[in-house]
Amino acid sequence: MEAILRLGAPDAVLARTEEGWRTLEGSGGGWTAKGLAVSLAASGGAAALALEAPGHAVRQLKLRWNAKQEGRPLILGDHWERGYGELEWRGIVPERVLPWYFLRHDGARTAGFGVKTGPNAFCYWQLDADGITFTADVASGAEGVRLGARRLLVAELVHDPGEEGVTPFEAARRFCRLLCERPVLPKQPVYGGNNWYYAYGNSSREEILADSRFMSSLSAHPTNRPYMVIDDGWQLASGGACNGGPWVGNAKFPDMARLIDDMKAAGVKPGLWCRPLLTAEEVPADWIRYEGSGGRVLDPSVPEVLEHVRASVAAMAGWGIDLLKHDFTSYDLLGQWGFTMKSRPHALKQTFRDRSRTTAEITLALYRTIAEASGRADVIGCNTFSHLSAGLFEIQRTGDDTSGRWWERTRYMGVNTLAFRMPQHGAFYSHDADCVGLTPDVPWALNERWLRLLAGSGTPLFVSAAPSGVTKEQEAALRRAFELAAEPLPTAEPLDWLDNTCPARWLLNGEETSFVWNDINAETLEEKERGWWL
């Protein structure tokens, strides 16, 4: 075990059942208590953590390694799903929850501790002055999982001790590649338009075609055409924001298949938004997990629900879309946003109908269904669990929404996300830090910097822009940005990320580039006063 984790065997192994916490006894690779057995075994450079619990409903496992922390290390964690502007290198914070993996930089080398992508539990780490604690949440919704005679492979733990002379950024990229053995990536670099950040759900067939023609006019690339993504507002139950199915067009979008054909004729690759677990349809009562504000939230542990999701996604894919953006599954599954999950990801009282599988297993089955049903279309997971999306979806929305209304939100969410999740780009999926909301409400001088950074980063570039509101200067900048983003580029590196949560110095295509993110002038101060000041 020492050769695998470089930590030796855990000093303590505990399991939380419906009756409470139990300490398991053992050594080497196995620990037991009455009706419970936990094992760690070598598995392809990792340690496979497994659980057997024929007589118990189990909520959590905890493994503890006692190891005094020397010096003053900096720690970087991941997030359950999207980043929320608060990713950063910090000192030791014992109560800080580090989902999926963390990196420890001691000034000379950067070590990584994590689990391989696609685990069957929600896994997190905690670091204190005296050691490391690993927790695997194996609950099934609001209750413990009932495995019966089944042996559960909980997760595969990985430790990389790091090497001297390797920068923290390169160490982070290398570690992410260790965690995901088979990433699924887009066929070509991803760029184009998305109508959300200027339309916010108020759109029509005619406006989407105007958007398509405009996005097409900005790109001269002969083989990698820009996307145009139709975001929320096209579906029958639209009205307000973020509504669900049924996934057929409303009166403003009367013939989706024809619209997709017309978008292709305009020279773009059509994309489409959906929220697969929410519907206004009349469905069998045992499909419904709970009633939400926008309709019925479906229970994906029910086989018929998965087939319903499969049929809905396949129907949208059948219209000929090139990209499917699916949204809200983390919220609909757990009832809260990622920034409130911390050590308790489950916020709903409702459990799943199938108590024999963990929430992570049920989520993975849903994500596999969406990936399979999408056919040839690339898939963006938005508000989806990062570690459960890797290896299934080509693109991941890695941060909370930027904005077409308040620059401060774009700076806070977008730049932080782009920097601190950049090691995942190309290792887990293509890393989408969200849009440039090109509207009169956001100062162009600041948006232009965000546009330049995204275009030169090697990551997806999406722009929300009403064609009638784009100036000649902005149009020229968009043409330059699309020309860059259409071709493969080296992954950008944030050079000052160890001590700046909004990195200003970047390595873009081999050249160091600096950005000023906080110009103070009357325009930006007025924006802060009316909207989104932190």
Short mmCIF file of C-alpha atoms in Angstrom, two decimals:
data_model
loop_
_atom_site.label_atom_id
_atom_site.label_comp_id
_atom_site.label_asym_id
_atom_site.label_seq_id
_atom_site.Cartn_x
_atom_site.Cartn_y
_atom_site.Cartn_z
CA MET A 1 0.00 0.00 0.00
CA GLU A 2 2.86 2.39 0.74
CA ALA A 3 4.07 2.07 -2.84
CA ILE A 4 0.64 3.12 -4.07
CA LEU A 5 -0.33 5.98 -1.79
CA ARG A 6 3.13 6.82 -0.40
CA LEU A 7 1.28 7.28 2.90
CA GLY A 8 1.22 3.73 4.22
CA ALA A 9 -2.00 2.07 5.35
CA PRO A 10 -4.63 4.37 6.92
CA ASP A 11 -4.35 4.88 10.65
CA ALA A 12 -8.12 4.66 11.01
CA VAL A 13 -11.04 3.44 8.90
CA LEU A 14 -14.62 4.32 9.85
CA ALA A 15 -18.04 3.74 8.34
CA ARG A 16 -21.22 5.66 9.00
CA THR A 17 -24.34 3.52 8.83
CA GLU A 18 -27.93 4.49 9.61
CA GLU A 19 -27.12 3.51 13.22
CA GLY A 20 -24.10 5.81 13.49
CA TRP A 21 -20.32 5.72 13.11
CA ARG A 22 -18.44 2.42 13.41
CA THR A 23 -14.67 1.95 13.73
CA LEU A 24 -13.36 -0.90 11.59
CA GLU A 25 -10.46 -3.01 12.79
CA GLY A 26 -7.69 -4.42 10.63
CA SER A 27 -4.36 -3.75 9.02
CA GLY A 28 -2.68 -3.87 5.62
CA GLY A 29 -5.45 -3.92 3.04
CA GLY A 30 -8.57 -4.97 4.98
CA TRP A 31 -10.73 -3.62 7.82
CA THR A 32 -13.90 -5.13 9.25
CA ALA A 33 -16.70 -4.65 11.76
CA LYS A 34 -19.84 -6.71 12.19
CA GLY A 35 -21.56 -6.77 8.80
CA LEU A 36 -18.99 -4.37 7.24
CA ALA A 37 -15.78 -4.89 5.27
CA VAL A 38 -13.54 -2.27 3.62
CA SER A 39 -10.50 -3.06 1.51
CA LEU A 40 -7.71 -1.24 -0.31
CA ALA A 41 -5.92 -3.10 -3.08
CA ALA A 42 -3.37 -2.16 -5.73
CA SER A 43 -5.03 -1.40 -9.08
CA GLY A 44 -3.04 0.02 -12.00
CA GLY A 45 -1.06 2.60 -10.05
CA ALA A 46 -3.97 3.40 -7.76
CA ALA A 47 -5.53 1.94 -4.62
CA ALA A 48 -8.99 0.49 -5.20
CA LEU A 49 -11.28 1.19 -2.24
CA ALA A 50 -14.11 -1.34 -1.93
CA LEU A 51 -17.04 -1.78 0.46
CA GLU A 52 -19.15 -4.77 1.46
CA ALA A 53 -22.12 -4.19 3.77
CA PRO A 54 -24.72 -6.96 3.42
CA GLY A 55 -26.49 -6.02 6.64
CA HIS A 56 -26.23 -2.23 6.75
CA ALA A 57 -27.34 0.91 4.94
CA VAL A 58 -24.08 2.91 4.63
CA ARG A 59 -23.76 6.66 4.23
CA GLN A 60 -20.03 7.40 4.41
CA LEU A 61 -16.56 5.94 4.72
CA LYS A 62 -13.64 7.83 6.26
CA LEU A 63 -9.94 7.00 6.00
CA ARG A 64 -7.42 8.85 8.13
CA TRP A 65 -3.64 9.16 7.75
CA ASN A 66 -1.73 10.79 10.57
CA ALA A 67 1.10 12.82 9.06
CA LYS A 68 2.50 16.04 10.49
CA GLN A 69 2.56 18.81 7.91
CA GLU A 70 5.96 20.44 7.66
CA GLY A 71 6.65 24.01 6.53
CA ARG A 72 3.97 26.32 5.16
CA PRO A 73 2.39 24.49 2.21
CA LEU A 74 -0.13 25.95 -0.21
CA ILE A 75 -3.20 23.83 -0.96
CA LEU A 76 -5.43 23.91 -4.08
CA GLY A 77 -8.70 21.97 -4.15
CA ASP A 78 -11.30 21.29 -6.81
CA HIS A 79 -15.08 21.82 -6.70
CA TRP A 80 -18.01 19.41 -6.71
CA GLU A 81 -19.33 20.83 -9.98
CA ARG A 82 -18.77 24.42 -11.15
CA GLY A 83 -16.31 26.88 -9.69
CA TYR A 84 -17.87 29.91 -8.01
CA GLY A 85 -15.03 32.41 -8.13
CA GLU A 86 -13.40 31.16 -4.92
CA LEU A 87 -10.87 28.62 -6.20
CA GLU A 88 -7.43 29.45 -4.82
CA TRP A 89 -4.15 28.26 -3.35
CA ARG A 90 -4.42 28.63 0.44
CA GLY A 91 -2.64 27.56 3.57
CA ILE A 92 -3.95 24.75 5.74
CA VAL A 93 -7.65 25.21 6.58
CA PRO A 94 -8.79 22.06 8.45
CA GLU A 95 -12.52 22.52 7.78
CA ARG A 96 -11.97 23.22 4.07
CA VAL A 97 -13.60 20.52 1.94
CA LEU A 98 -11.51 19.56 -1.10
CA PRO A 99 -13.78 17.66 -3.53
CA TRP A 100 -12.31 14.91 -5.71
CA TYR A 101 -8.63 15.93 -5.41
CA PHE A 102 -6.16 18.43 -4.02
CA LEU A 103 -2.63 19.63 -4.71
CA ARG A 104 -0.04 20.44 -2.05
CA HIS A 105 2.83 22.78 -3.00
CA ASP A 106 5.69 23.09 -0.50
CA GLY A 107 7.86 25.48 -2.50
CA ALA A 108 9.93 22.75 -4.10
CA ARG A 109 7.46 20.18 -5.38
CA THR A 110 3.72 19.80 -5.91
CA ALA A 111 2.05 16.59 -4.74
CA GLY A 112 -1.40 15.40 -5.77
CA PHE A 113 -4.00 13.40 -3.83
CA GLY A 114 -7.21 12.37 -5.54
CA VAL A 115 -9.54 9.76 -6.97
CA LYS A 116 -9.81 8.68 -10.57
CA THR A 117 -12.71 10.16 -12.52
CA GLY A 118 -15.97 8.22 -12.60
CA PRO A 119 -16.00 7.07 -8.94
CA ASN A 120 -19.07 5.45 -7.39
CA ALA A 121 -19.09 7.90 -4.47
CA PHE A 122 -18.87 11.63 -3.84
CA CYS A 123 -15.30 11.89 -2.56
CA TYR A 124 -13.51 14.68 -0.73
CA TRP A 125 -10.33 15.33 1.23
CA GLN A 126 -9.43 17.45 4.23
CA LEU A 127 -5.97 18.47 5.36
CA ASP A 128 -4.99 19.61 8.85
CA ALA A 129 -1.68 20.13 10.64
CA ASP A 130 -1.66 16.51 11.82
CA GLY A 131 -2.76 14.60 8.75
CA ILE A 132 -5.14 13.85 5.89
CA THR A 133 -8.75 12.63 6.00
CA PHE A 134 -10.49 11.11 2.98
CA THR A 135 -14.29 10.78 2.89
CA ALA A 136 -16.38 8.79 0.43
CA ASP A 137 -20.09 9.64 0.54
CA VAL A 138 -21.85 6.49 -0.62
CA ALA A 139 -25.38 7.57 0.29
CA SER A 140 -28.33 6.94 -1.98
CA GLY A 141 -30.09 10.26 -1.93
CA ALA A 142 -31.06 11.14 1.64
CA GLU A 143 -30.34 7.68 3.05
CA GLY A 144 -27.62 5.08 3.22
CA VAL A 145 -27.05 2.76 0.28
CA ARG A 146 -28.29 -0.82 0.67
CA LEU A 147 -25.77 -2.92 -1.24
CA GLY A 148 -27.08 -6.33 -0.20
CA ALA A 149 -24.65 -8.97 -1.43
CA ARG A 150 -23.02 -6.57 -3.90
CA ARG A 151 -19.39 -5.48 -3.47
CA LEU A 152 -19.01 -1.78 -4.35
CA LEU A 153 -15.86 -0.38 -5.91
CA VAL A 154 -16.09 2.97 -4.16
CA ALA A 155 -13.20 4.82 -5.82
CA GLU A 156 -9.60 4.47 -6.99
CA LEU A 157 -7.26 6.61 -4.90
CA VAL A 158 -4.20 8.16 -6.51
CA HIS A 159 -1.18 9.89 -4.99
CA ASP A 160 1.56 11.63 -6.97
CA PRO A 161 4.41 12.81 -4.70
CA GLY A 162 5.58 15.34 -7.31
CA GLU A 163 9.06 16.17 -8.57
CA GLU A 164 11.40 19.04 -7.87
CA GLY A 165 11.85 21.41 -10.77
CA VAL A 166 8.27 20.95 -12.05
CA THR A 167 6.06 24.03 -11.79
CA PRO A 168 2.80 23.75 -9.84
CA PHE A 169 0.86 24.28 -13.08
CA GLU A 170 2.59 21.47 -14.97
CA ALA A 171 2.32 19.23 -11.90
CA ALA A 172 -1.41 19.93 -11.76
CA ARG A 173 -1.83 19.10 -15.46
CA ARG A 174 0.13 15.88 -15.06
CA PHE A 175 -1.92 14.85 -12.03
CA CYS A 176 -5.23 15.49 -13.82
CA ARG A 177 -4.04 13.24 -16.65
CA LEU A 178 -3.39 10.50 -14.08
CA LEU A 179 -6.95 10.82 -12.79
CA CYS A 180 -8.69 10.46 -16.17
CA GLU A 181 -7.40 7.65 -18.37
CA ARG A 182 -9.77 8.11 -21.31
CA PRO A 183 -11.00 11.69 -21.74
CA VAL A 184 -13.53 12.40 -24.48
CA LEU A 185 -12.68 15.59 -26.38
CA PRO A 186 -14.33 17.66 -29.13
CA LYS A 187 -13.58 16.84 -32.73
CA GLN A 188 -12.34 20.42 -33.37
CA PRO A 189 -11.62 23.56 -31.33
CA VAL A 190 -14.89 24.99 -30.01
CA TYR A 191 -15.98 28.59 -30.65
CA GLY A 192 -19.04 30.56 -31.69
CA GLY A 193 -22.18 32.07 -30.23
CA ASN A 194 -24.69 31.44 -27.46
CA ASN A 195 -27.72 33.69 -27.16
CA TRP A 196 -28.28 33.53 -23.37
CA TYR A 197 -26.29 36.53 -22.13
CA TYR A 198 -28.11 39.07 -24.24
CA ALA A 199 -31.49 37.36 -24.75
CA TYR A 200 -31.91 35.66 -21.34
CA GLY A 201 -34.60 33.33 -22.66
CA ASN A 202 -36.45 35.87 -24.83
CA SER A 203 -35.78 34.75 -28.39
CA SER A 204 -37.34 33.44 -31.58
CA ARG A 205 -36.58 31.49 -34.72
CA GLU A 206 -35.92 34.70 -36.65
CA GLU A 207 -33.52 36.04 -34.01
CA ILE A 208 -31.60 32.77 -33.89
CA LEU A 209 -31.22 32.82 -37.67
CA ALA A 210 -29.95 36.42 -37.47
CA ASP A 211 -27.49 35.30 -34.79
CA SER A 212 -26.42 32.41 -37.00
CA ARG A 213 -25.76 34.59 -40.01
CA PHE A 214 -23.80 37.03 -37.85
CA MET A 215 -21.64 34.35 -36.21
CA SER A 216 -21.00 32.79 -39.60
CA SER A 217 -19.92 36.15 -41.04
CA LEU A 218 -17.27 36.49 -38.33
CA SER A 219 -15.42 33.32 -39.32
CA ALA A 220 -13.56 32.59 -42.52
CA HIS A 221 -12.45 29.11 -41.45
CA PRO A 222 -13.28 26.67 -44.26
CA THR A 223 -13.69 23.48 -42.20
CA ASN A 224 -14.21 24.42 -38.54
CA ARG A 225 -17.32 26.54 -38.61
CA PRO A 226 -18.56 28.40 -35.49
CA TYR A 227 -21.30 27.06 -33.27
CA MET A 228 -24.54 28.88 -32.60
CA VAL A 229 -26.16 27.55 -29.42
CA ILE A 230 -29.86 28.09 -28.81
CA ASP A 231 -30.08 28.42 -25.03
CA ASP A 232 -33.12 28.22 -22.74
CA GLY A 233 -36.37 29.68 -24.09
CA TRP A 234 -37.02 27.59 -27.21
CA GLN A 235 -38.99 24.77 -25.54
CA LEU A 236 -42.73 24.44 -25.12
CA ALA A 237 -42.71 25.10 -21.37
CA SER A 238 -40.52 28.19 -21.54
CA GLY A 239 -41.42 31.42 -19.80
CA GLY A 240 -39.23 32.69 -17.02
CA ALA A 241 -35.87 30.96 -16.85
CA CYS A 242 -34.53 27.43 -16.76
CA ASN A 243 -37.73 25.51 -17.48
CA GLY A 244 -37.85 21.90 -18.57
CA GLY A 245 -39.53 19.63 -21.08
CA PRO A 246 -41.31 18.46 -23.09
CA TRP A 247 -38.53 19.04 -25.59
CA VAL A 248 -40.49 20.39 -28.52
CA GLY A 249 -40.49 23.95 -29.83
CA ASN A 250 -42.90 26.63 -28.64
CA ALA A 251 -44.83 29.09 -30.83
CA LYS A 252 -41.68 31.13 -31.50
CA PHE A 253 -39.86 27.96 -32.57
CA PRO A 254 -42.52 26.06 -34.51
CA ASP A 255 -40.27 23.68 -36.49
CA MET A 256 -36.98 22.84 -34.78
CA ALA A 257 -35.75 20.41 -37.43
CA ARG A 258 -36.18 23.02 -40.15
CA LEU A 259 -34.51 25.69 -37.99
CA ILE A 260 -31.49 23.44 -37.49
CA ASP A 261 -31.26 22.91 -41.26
CA ASP A 262 -31.51 26.65 -41.88
CA MET A 263 -28.77 27.34 -39.32
CA LYS A 264 -26.47 24.91 -41.09
CA ALA A 265 -27.26 26.59 -44.38
CA ALA A 266 -26.22 29.88 -42.78
CA GLY A 267 -22.80 28.38 -42.06
CA VAL A 268 -22.90 27.51 -38.34
CA LYS A 269 -22.96 24.32 -36.29
CA PRO A 270 -26.27 24.31 -34.37
CA GLY A 271 -26.33 23.70 -30.62
CA LEU A 272 -29.26 23.29 -28.24
CA TRP A 273 -29.89 23.68 -24.48
CA CYS A 274 -32.01 21.36 -22.34
CA ARG A 275 -32.68 20.49 -18.70
CA PRO A 276 -33.23 16.73 -18.82
CA LEU A 277 -34.59 16.03 -15.31
CA LEU A 278 -37.31 18.71 -15.23
CA THR A 279 -40.57 18.44 -17.12
CA ALA A 280 -44.07 19.94 -17.26
CA GLU A 281 -45.38 16.74 -18.85
CA GLU A 282 -47.87 14.39 -17.24
CA VAL A 283 -45.76 11.39 -16.32
CA PRO A 284 -46.33 8.34 -14.10
CA ALA A 285 -46.27 9.20 -10.41
CA ASP A 286 -43.43 6.79 -9.68
CA TRP A 287 -41.19 8.68 -12.14
CA ILE A 288 -41.39 11.85 -10.02
CA ARG A 289 -38.83 12.37 -7.28
CA TYR A 290 -40.25 15.72 -6.18
CA GLU A 291 -42.25 18.68 -7.46
CA GLY A 292 -40.06 21.67 -8.36
CA SER A 293 -40.96 25.30 -8.97
CA GLY A 294 -40.83 24.75 -12.73
CA GLY A 295 -42.45 21.33 -12.90
CA ARG A 296 -41.73 17.73 -11.96
CA VAL A 297 -38.19 16.61 -11.20
CA LEU A 298 -37.67 13.07 -12.42
CA ASP A 299 -35.97 10.20 -10.57
CA PRO A 300 -33.16 8.86 -12.77
CA SER A 301 -32.85 5.70 -10.66
CA VAL A 302 -36.11 4.57 -12.34
CA PRO A 303 -35.27 2.65 -15.56
CA GLU A 304 -38.26 4.13 -17.39
CA VAL A 305 -37.06 7.64 -16.60
CA LEU A 306 -33.67 6.91 -18.14
CA GLU A 307 -35.43 5.63 -21.25
CA HIS A 308 -37.53 8.80 -21.33
CA VAL A 309 -34.37 10.93 -21.10
CA ARG A 310 -32.73 8.79 -23.78
CA ALA A 311 -35.70 9.24 -26.13
CA SER A 312 -35.83 13.02 -25.53
CA VAL A 313 -32.11 13.51 -26.17
CA ALA A 314 -32.19 11.20 -29.20
CA ALA A 315 -35.09 13.21 -30.66
CA MET A 316 -33.14 16.48 -30.29
CA ALA A 317 -30.03 14.85 -31.74
CA GLY A 318 -32.17 13.60 -34.60
CA TRP A 319 -32.84 17.18 -35.70
CA GLY A 320 -29.18 17.31 -36.71
CA ILE A 321 -27.65 19.38 -33.91
CA ASP A 322 -23.87 19.44 -33.56
CA LEU A 323 -23.85 20.22 -29.84
CA LEU A 324 -26.10 19.44 -26.88
CA LYS A 325 -25.84 21.60 -23.75
CA HIS A 326 -27.59 19.91 -20.83
CA ASP A 327 -28.03 21.79 -17.59
CA PHE A 328 -29.05 21.64 -13.91
CA THR A 329 -28.55 17.94 -13.19
CA SER A 330 -26.46 18.63 -10.06
CA TYR A 331 -29.13 20.94 -8.65
CA ASP A 332 -32.01 18.66 -9.63
CA LEU A 333 -30.28 15.61 -8.13
CA LEU A 334 -29.06 17.12 -4.85
CA GLY A 335 -31.22 20.20 -4.33
CA GLN A 336 -28.45 22.77 -3.89
CA TRP A 337 -25.69 24.61 -5.71
CA GLY A 338 -22.10 23.45 -5.47
CA PHE A 339 -20.93 26.33 -3.28
CA THR A 340 -23.26 25.21 -0.44
CA MET A 341 -22.55 21.45 -0.68
CA LYS A 342 -19.27 21.40 1.27
CA SER A 343 -19.21 18.15 3.32
CA ARG A 344 -22.95 17.52 2.87
CA PRO A 345 -23.77 17.32 -0.84
CA HIS A 346 -27.27 15.90 -0.26
CA ALA A 347 -29.80 18.65 0.56
CA LEU A 348 -33.04 16.87 -0.38
CA LYS A 349 -35.16 14.81 1.99
CA GLN A 350 -36.37 12.66 -0.88
CA THR A 351 -34.43 9.50 -1.60
CA PHE A 352 -34.23 7.59 -4.88
CA ARG A 353 -36.58 4.73 -5.65
CA ASP A 354 -33.57 2.45 -6.14
CA ARG A 355 -31.84 2.32 -2.75
CA SER A 356 -29.31 -0.28 -3.92
CA ARG A 357 -27.15 2.24 -5.82
CA THR A 358 -25.24 5.29 -4.62
CA THR A 359 -26.09 8.79 -5.83
CA ALA A 360 -22.84 8.77 -7.81
CA GLU A 361 -23.79 5.50 -9.55
CA ILE A 362 -27.24 6.86 -10.40
CA THR A 363 -25.67 10.08 -11.72
CA LEU A 364 -23.17 8.16 -13.85
CA ALA A 365 -25.97 6.10 -15.39
CA LEU A 366 -27.84 9.31 -16.27
CA TYR A 367 -24.72 10.89 -17.79
CA ARG A 368 -23.93 7.77 -19.83
CA THR A 369 -27.50 7.77 -21.14
CA ILE A 370 -27.21 11.41 -22.27
CA ALA A 371 -23.81 10.80 -23.86
CA GLU A 372 -25.02 7.73 -25.76
CA ALA A 373 -28.28 9.33 -26.92
CA SER A 374 -26.55 12.48 -28.20
CA GLY A 375 -25.18 10.54 -31.15
CA ARG A 376 -22.62 12.46 -33.20
CA ALA A 377 -23.21 15.73 -31.33
CA ASP A 378 -20.62 16.97 -28.85
CA VAL A 379 -22.00 17.41 -25.33
CA ILE A 380 -21.53 20.27 -22.86
CA GLY A 381 -22.27 19.44 -19.25
CA CYS A 382 -23.44 22.60 -17.45
CA ASN A 383 -24.11 22.47 -13.71
CA THR A 384 -22.91 18.88 -13.79
CA PHE A 385 -20.53 17.08 -11.44
CA SER A 386 -17.03 17.55 -12.79
CA HIS A 387 -15.48 14.22 -11.82
CA LEU A 388 -18.53 12.29 -13.02
CA SER A 389 -18.63 14.15 -16.34
CA ALA A 390 -14.99 13.52 -17.30
CA GLY A 391 -14.64 10.75 -19.83
CA LEU A 392 -18.29 11.06 -20.88
CA PHE A 393 -18.81 14.65 -22.10
CA GLU A 394 -16.57 16.50 -24.52
CA ILE A 395 -17.00 19.91 -22.90
CA GLN A 396 -17.63 20.99 -19.32
CA ARG A 397 -18.94 24.36 -18.13
CA THR A 398 -16.39 24.67 -15.37
CA GLY A 399 -17.66 27.83 -13.64
CA ASP A 400 -20.83 29.61 -12.64
CA ASP A 401 -22.41 32.05 -15.08
CA THR A 402 -20.58 35.07 -16.37
CA SER A 403 -22.81 38.00 -17.27
CA GLY A 404 -24.05 40.28 -20.00
CA ARG A 405 -25.20 42.74 -17.34
CA TRP A 406 -22.43 43.10 -14.73
CA TRP A 407 -18.72 42.97 -15.52
CA GLU A 408 -17.84 42.21 -11.91
CA ARG A 409 -19.56 38.84 -12.17
CA THR A 410 -17.65 37.96 -15.34
CA ARG A 411 -14.34 38.91 -13.72
CA TYR A 412 -15.11 37.07 -10.50
CA MET A 413 -16.50 33.88 -12.03
CA GLY A 414 -14.84 33.75 -15.43
CA VAL A 415 -11.19 34.63 -14.86
CA ASN A 416 -10.94 32.62 -11.64
CA THR A 417 -12.54 29.58 -13.25
CA LEU A 418 -10.39 29.76 -16.37
CA ALA A 419 -7.19 29.91 -14.33
CA PHE A 420 -7.78 27.35 -11.61
CA ARG A 421 -9.45 24.69 -13.71
CA MET A 422 -7.08 25.07 -16.64
CA PRO A 423 -5.13 21.90 -15.60
CA GLN A 424 -8.29 19.91 -16.42
CA HIS A 425 -8.38 21.18 -20.01
CA GLY A 426 -7.61 18.31 -22.37
CA ALA A 427 -7.14 15.98 -19.40
CA PHE A 428 -10.80 15.63 -18.31
CA TYR A 429 -12.63 17.41 -21.14
CA SER A 430 -12.51 20.74 -22.97
CA HIS A 431 -12.71 23.40 -20.26
CA ASP A 432 -15.39 26.06 -20.88
CA ALA A 433 -15.13 29.03 -18.50
CA ASP A 434 -18.30 30.56 -20.05
CA CYS A 435 -19.24 33.39 -22.35
CA VAL A 436 -18.30 36.90 -23.29
CA GLY A 437 -21.59 38.75 -22.69
CA LEU A 438 -21.17 41.45 -25.32
CA THR A 439 -23.86 43.99 -24.42
CA PRO A 440 -23.99 47.77 -23.78
CA ASP A 441 -24.31 47.03 -20.04
CA VAL A 442 -20.72 45.77 -19.79
CA PRO A 443 -17.79 48.13 -20.50
CA TRP A 444 -16.21 47.09 -23.80
CA ALA A 445 -12.69 47.90 -22.60
CA LEU A 446 -13.01 45.18 -19.95
CA ASN A 447 -14.97 42.70 -22.07
CA GLU A 448 -12.34 43.04 -24.81
CA ARG A 449 -9.69 41.75 -22.38
CA TRP A 450 -11.83 38.77 -21.42
CA LEU A 451 -12.37 38.10 -25.13
CA ARG A 452 -8.63 38.20 -25.84
CA LEU A 453 -7.85 35.88 -22.94
CA LEU A 454 -10.45 33.30 -23.91
CA ALA A 455 -9.53 33.43 -27.61
CA GLY A 456 -5.85 32.85 -26.87
CA SER A 457 -6.32 30.29 -24.11
CA GLY A 458 -6.89 27.20 -26.25
CA THR A 459 -10.24 26.64 -24.50
CA PRO A 460 -13.79 27.09 -25.91
CA LEU A 461 -14.83 30.63 -26.81
CA PHE A 462 -18.52 31.50 -26.76
CA VAL A 463 -19.87 35.00 -27.35
CA SER A 464 -23.35 36.34 -26.63
CA ALA A 465 -24.01 39.31 -28.89
CA ALA A 466 -27.11 40.79 -30.48
CA PRO A 467 -26.00 41.54 -34.06
CA SER A 468 -27.65 44.95 -34.09
CA GLY A 469 -25.74 46.09 -31.02
CA VAL A 470 -22.20 45.22 -32.11
CA THR A 471 -19.98 48.15 -33.10
CA LYS A 472 -17.46 48.06 -35.94
CA GLU A 473 -14.60 47.96 -33.43
CA GLN A 474 -16.19 45.04 -31.60
CA GLU A 475 -16.87 43.22 -34.85
CA ALA A 476 -13.22 43.49 -35.86
CA ALA A 477 -12.14 42.18 -32.46
CA LEU A 478 -14.55 39.25 -32.76
CA ARG A 479 -13.12 38.36 -36.17
CA ARG A 480 -9.60 38.27 -34.71
CA ALA A 481 -10.79 36.23 -31.74
CA PHE A 482 -12.61 33.69 -33.91
CA GLU A 483 -9.58 33.33 -36.17
CA LEU A 484 -7.48 32.41 -33.11
CA ALA A 485 -10.06 30.18 -31.45
CA ALA A 486 -10.80 28.13 -34.58
CA GLU A 487 -7.33 26.57 -34.55
CA PRO A 488 -5.65 24.41 -31.88
CA LEU A 489 -3.60 26.48 -29.44
CA PRO A 490 -1.33 25.61 -26.51
CA THR A 491 -3.08 25.55 -23.15
CA ALA A 492 -2.77 28.96 -21.50
CA GLU A 493 -0.96 29.13 -18.16
CA PRO A 494 -1.85 31.54 -15.33
CA LEU A 495 1.58 32.74 -14.18
CA ASP A 496 0.55 34.45 -10.93
CA TRP A 497 -2.07 31.95 -9.73
CA LEU A 498 -0.20 31.04 -6.54
CA ASP A 499 -0.91 34.46 -5.06
CA ASN A 500 -3.73 35.95 -7.13
CA THR A 501 -7.27 34.56 -7.32
CA CYS A 502 -7.87 36.62 -10.49
CA PRO A 503 -4.61 36.03 -12.39
CA ALA A 504 -3.37 39.03 -14.38
CA ARG A 505 -0.27 37.47 -15.95
CA TRP A 506 -0.76 34.70 -18.50
CA LEU A 507 1.32 32.68 -20.93
CA LEU A 508 -0.66 32.72 -24.18
CA ASN A 509 0.73 30.83 -27.15
CA GLY A 510 4.26 31.16 -25.76
CA GLU A 511 4.03 34.89 -24.98
CA GLU A 512 3.55 36.48 -21.56
CA THR A 513 0.51 38.75 -21.58
CA SER A 514 -0.78 40.96 -18.78
CA PHE A 515 -4.36 42.05 -18.16
CA VAL A 516 -5.88 44.73 -15.93
CA TRP A 517 -9.20 43.41 -14.65
CA ASN A 518 -10.38 46.27 -12.45
CA ASP A 519 -10.33 49.63 -14.17
CA ILE A 520 -11.92 52.14 -11.81
CA ASN A 521 -13.90 54.76 -13.68
CA ALA A 522 -17.37 56.24 -13.58
CA GLU A 523 -18.80 53.58 -15.86
CA THR A 524 -17.62 50.59 -13.83
CA LEU A 525 -18.41 52.19 -10.47
CA GLU A 526 -21.95 52.91 -11.62
CA GLU A 527 -22.25 49.28 -12.70
CA LYS A 528 -21.16 48.03 -9.28
CA GLU A 529 -23.62 50.27 -7.47
CA ARG A 530 -26.57 49.01 -9.46
CA GLY A 531 -25.80 45.34 -9.56
CA TRP A 532 -23.15 42.94 -8.43
CA TRP A 533 -20.62 44.25 -5.96
CA LEU A 534 -18.83 41.69 -3.78
#
